[in-house]
Coordinates of C-alpha atoms in Angstrom, one line a residue:
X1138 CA 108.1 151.7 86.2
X1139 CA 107.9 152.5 82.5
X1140 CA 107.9 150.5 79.2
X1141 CA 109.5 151.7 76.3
X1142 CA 110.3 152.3 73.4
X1143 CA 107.6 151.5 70.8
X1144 CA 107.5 148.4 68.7
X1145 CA 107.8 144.7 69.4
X1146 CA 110.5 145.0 71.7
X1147 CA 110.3 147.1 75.2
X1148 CA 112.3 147.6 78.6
X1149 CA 110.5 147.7 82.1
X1150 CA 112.6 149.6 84.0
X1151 CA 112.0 148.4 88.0
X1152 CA 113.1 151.0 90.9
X1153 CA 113.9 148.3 93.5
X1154 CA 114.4 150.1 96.9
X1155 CA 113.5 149.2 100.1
X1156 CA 115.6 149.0 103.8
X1157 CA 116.3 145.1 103.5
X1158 CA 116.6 143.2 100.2
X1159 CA 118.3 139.4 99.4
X1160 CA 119.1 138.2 95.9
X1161 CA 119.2 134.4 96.4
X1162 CA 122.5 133.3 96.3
X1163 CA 123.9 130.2 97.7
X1164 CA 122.1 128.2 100.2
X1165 CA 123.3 125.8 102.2
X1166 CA 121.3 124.6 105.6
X1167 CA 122.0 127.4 108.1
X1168 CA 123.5 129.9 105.9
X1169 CA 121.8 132.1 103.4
X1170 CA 123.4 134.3 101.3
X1171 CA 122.6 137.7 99.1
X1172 CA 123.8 138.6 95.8
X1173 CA 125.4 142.4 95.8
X1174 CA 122.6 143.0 93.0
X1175 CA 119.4 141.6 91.9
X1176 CA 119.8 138.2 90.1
X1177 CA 117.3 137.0 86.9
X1178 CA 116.3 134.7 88.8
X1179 CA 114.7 137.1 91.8
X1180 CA 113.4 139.9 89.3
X1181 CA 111.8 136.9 87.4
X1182 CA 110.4 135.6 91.1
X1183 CA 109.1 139.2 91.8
X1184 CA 106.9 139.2 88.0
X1185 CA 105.8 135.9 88.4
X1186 CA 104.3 136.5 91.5
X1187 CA 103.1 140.0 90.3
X1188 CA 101.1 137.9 87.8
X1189 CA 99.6 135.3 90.3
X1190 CA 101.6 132.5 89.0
X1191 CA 102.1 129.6 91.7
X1192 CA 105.1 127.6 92.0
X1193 CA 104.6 125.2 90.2
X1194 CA 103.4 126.8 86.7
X1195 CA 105.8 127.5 83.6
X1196 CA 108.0 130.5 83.4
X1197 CA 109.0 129.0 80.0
X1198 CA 107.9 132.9 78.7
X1199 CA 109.7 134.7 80.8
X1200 CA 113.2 132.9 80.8
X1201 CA 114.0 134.5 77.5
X1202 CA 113.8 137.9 79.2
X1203 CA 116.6 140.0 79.7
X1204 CA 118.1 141.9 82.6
X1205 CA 120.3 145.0 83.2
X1206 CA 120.8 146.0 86.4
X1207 CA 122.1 149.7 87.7
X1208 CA 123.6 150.1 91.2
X1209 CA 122.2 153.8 92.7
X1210 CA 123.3 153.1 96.0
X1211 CA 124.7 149.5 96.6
X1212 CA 123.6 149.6 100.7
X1213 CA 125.5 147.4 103.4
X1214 CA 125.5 143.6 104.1
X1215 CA 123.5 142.8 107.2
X1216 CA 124.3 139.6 108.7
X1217 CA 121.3 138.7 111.3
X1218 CA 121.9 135.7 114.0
X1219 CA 118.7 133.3 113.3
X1220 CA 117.3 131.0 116.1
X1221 CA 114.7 129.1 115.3
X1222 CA 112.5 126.3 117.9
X1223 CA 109.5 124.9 118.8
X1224 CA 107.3 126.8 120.9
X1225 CA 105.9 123.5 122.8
X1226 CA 109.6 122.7 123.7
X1227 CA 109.4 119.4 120.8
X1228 CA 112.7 118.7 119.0
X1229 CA 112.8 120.0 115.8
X1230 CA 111.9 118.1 112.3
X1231 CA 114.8 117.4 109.8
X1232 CA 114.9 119.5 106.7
X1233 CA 114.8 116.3 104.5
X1234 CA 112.0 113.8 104.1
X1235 CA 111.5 109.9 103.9
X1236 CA 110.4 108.0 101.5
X1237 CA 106.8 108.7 102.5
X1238 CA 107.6 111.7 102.3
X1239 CA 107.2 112.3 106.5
X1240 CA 109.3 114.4 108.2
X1241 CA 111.6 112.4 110.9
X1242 CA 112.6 114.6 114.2
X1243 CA 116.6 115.3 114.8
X1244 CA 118.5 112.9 116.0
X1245 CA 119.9 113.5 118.6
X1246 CA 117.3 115.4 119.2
X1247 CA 117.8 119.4 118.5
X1248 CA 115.6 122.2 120.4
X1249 CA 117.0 124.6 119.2
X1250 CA 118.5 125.5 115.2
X1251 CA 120.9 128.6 114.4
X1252 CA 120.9 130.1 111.2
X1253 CA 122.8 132.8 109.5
X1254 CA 121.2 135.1 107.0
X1255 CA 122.3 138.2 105.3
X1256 CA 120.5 141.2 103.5
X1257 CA 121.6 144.5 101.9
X1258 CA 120.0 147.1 103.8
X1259 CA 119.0 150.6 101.8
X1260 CA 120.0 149.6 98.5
X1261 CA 118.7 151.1 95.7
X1262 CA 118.8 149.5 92.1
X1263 CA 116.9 150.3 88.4
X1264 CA 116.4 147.2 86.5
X1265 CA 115.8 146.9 82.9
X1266 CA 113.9 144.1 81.9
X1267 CA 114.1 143.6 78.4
X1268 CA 111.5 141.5 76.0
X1269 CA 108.5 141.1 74.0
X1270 CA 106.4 144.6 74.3
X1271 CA 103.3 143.1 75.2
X1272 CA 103.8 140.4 78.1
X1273 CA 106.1 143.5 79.5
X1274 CA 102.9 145.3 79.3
X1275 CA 100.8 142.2 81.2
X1276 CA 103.9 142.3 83.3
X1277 CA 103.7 146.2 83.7
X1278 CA 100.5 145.8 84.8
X1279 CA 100.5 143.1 87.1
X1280 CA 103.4 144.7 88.8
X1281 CA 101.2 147.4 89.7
X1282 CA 98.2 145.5 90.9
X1283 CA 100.2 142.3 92.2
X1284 CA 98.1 139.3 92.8
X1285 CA 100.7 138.1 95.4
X1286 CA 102.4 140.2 98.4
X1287 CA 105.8 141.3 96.8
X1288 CA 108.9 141.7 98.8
X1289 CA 112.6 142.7 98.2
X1290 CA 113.7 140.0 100.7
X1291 CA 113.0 136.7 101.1
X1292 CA 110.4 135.2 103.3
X1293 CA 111.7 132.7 105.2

């Protein structure tokens, strides 16, 4: 990763390489879906969590940022069969809430939930971020001693 050039503009160039990666992409219930390439939004995830910023702080400063993206080896789609249950054999919560904000169980009741989910496996990208020289250096910097785990697929 390298910042350049001198002034009050600079680029952080990100190798992004790893043998699964998802770029968020449209999610609906019990299908998620990758991007071919990295989207703002995921590089932006990735620096924010670099920096040790929870969910719920501003990333008012790094919206403005910019983003190239190279493809140096675009990998293959993975789609992997999901099953998710309840170990103690209980149904399984909705997704939504109520109004209490309490989760309700299925109904009919549902022991077990499939999802699909698909990842690019051993892709390799270079992204350019491009922005004010010195939060890319904070962001240099926290990329490199993240405070949070970071990973090129999501957690889910």
């Amino acid at each position: 990763m390298t910042v350049t050039p001198p002034g009050d503009e600079a680029v952080l160039l990100l190798r992004l390489a790893g043998p699964l990666q998802a770029w968020g992409d449209r999610s609906t219930f019990n299908r998620r879906e990758t991007r071919p390439v990295p989207t703002k939004s995921g590089i932006i995830g990735l620096l924010a969590a670099a920096a040790g910023r929870a969910r719920e702080d501003s990333l008012d400063d790094l919206s403005p940022l910019r983003l190239g993206v190279r493809v140096d080896q675009p990998g293959t789609l993975l789609r992997d069969y999901h099953t998710v249950s309840d170990y103690r054999g209980r149904p399984l919560p909705q997704a939504g809430v109520s109004a209490k904000g309490v989760q309700k169980p299925t109904s009919p009741a549902k022991h077990t939930h499939v999802t699909t989910r698909y990842y690019l496996q051993d892709a390799i990208f270079l992204a350019a971020v491009a922005g004010p020289r010195e939060l890319l250096l904070g962001l240099q910097h926290a990329v490199r001693n993240p405070a949070f785990p970071l990973a090129l697929s999501l957690l889910r």
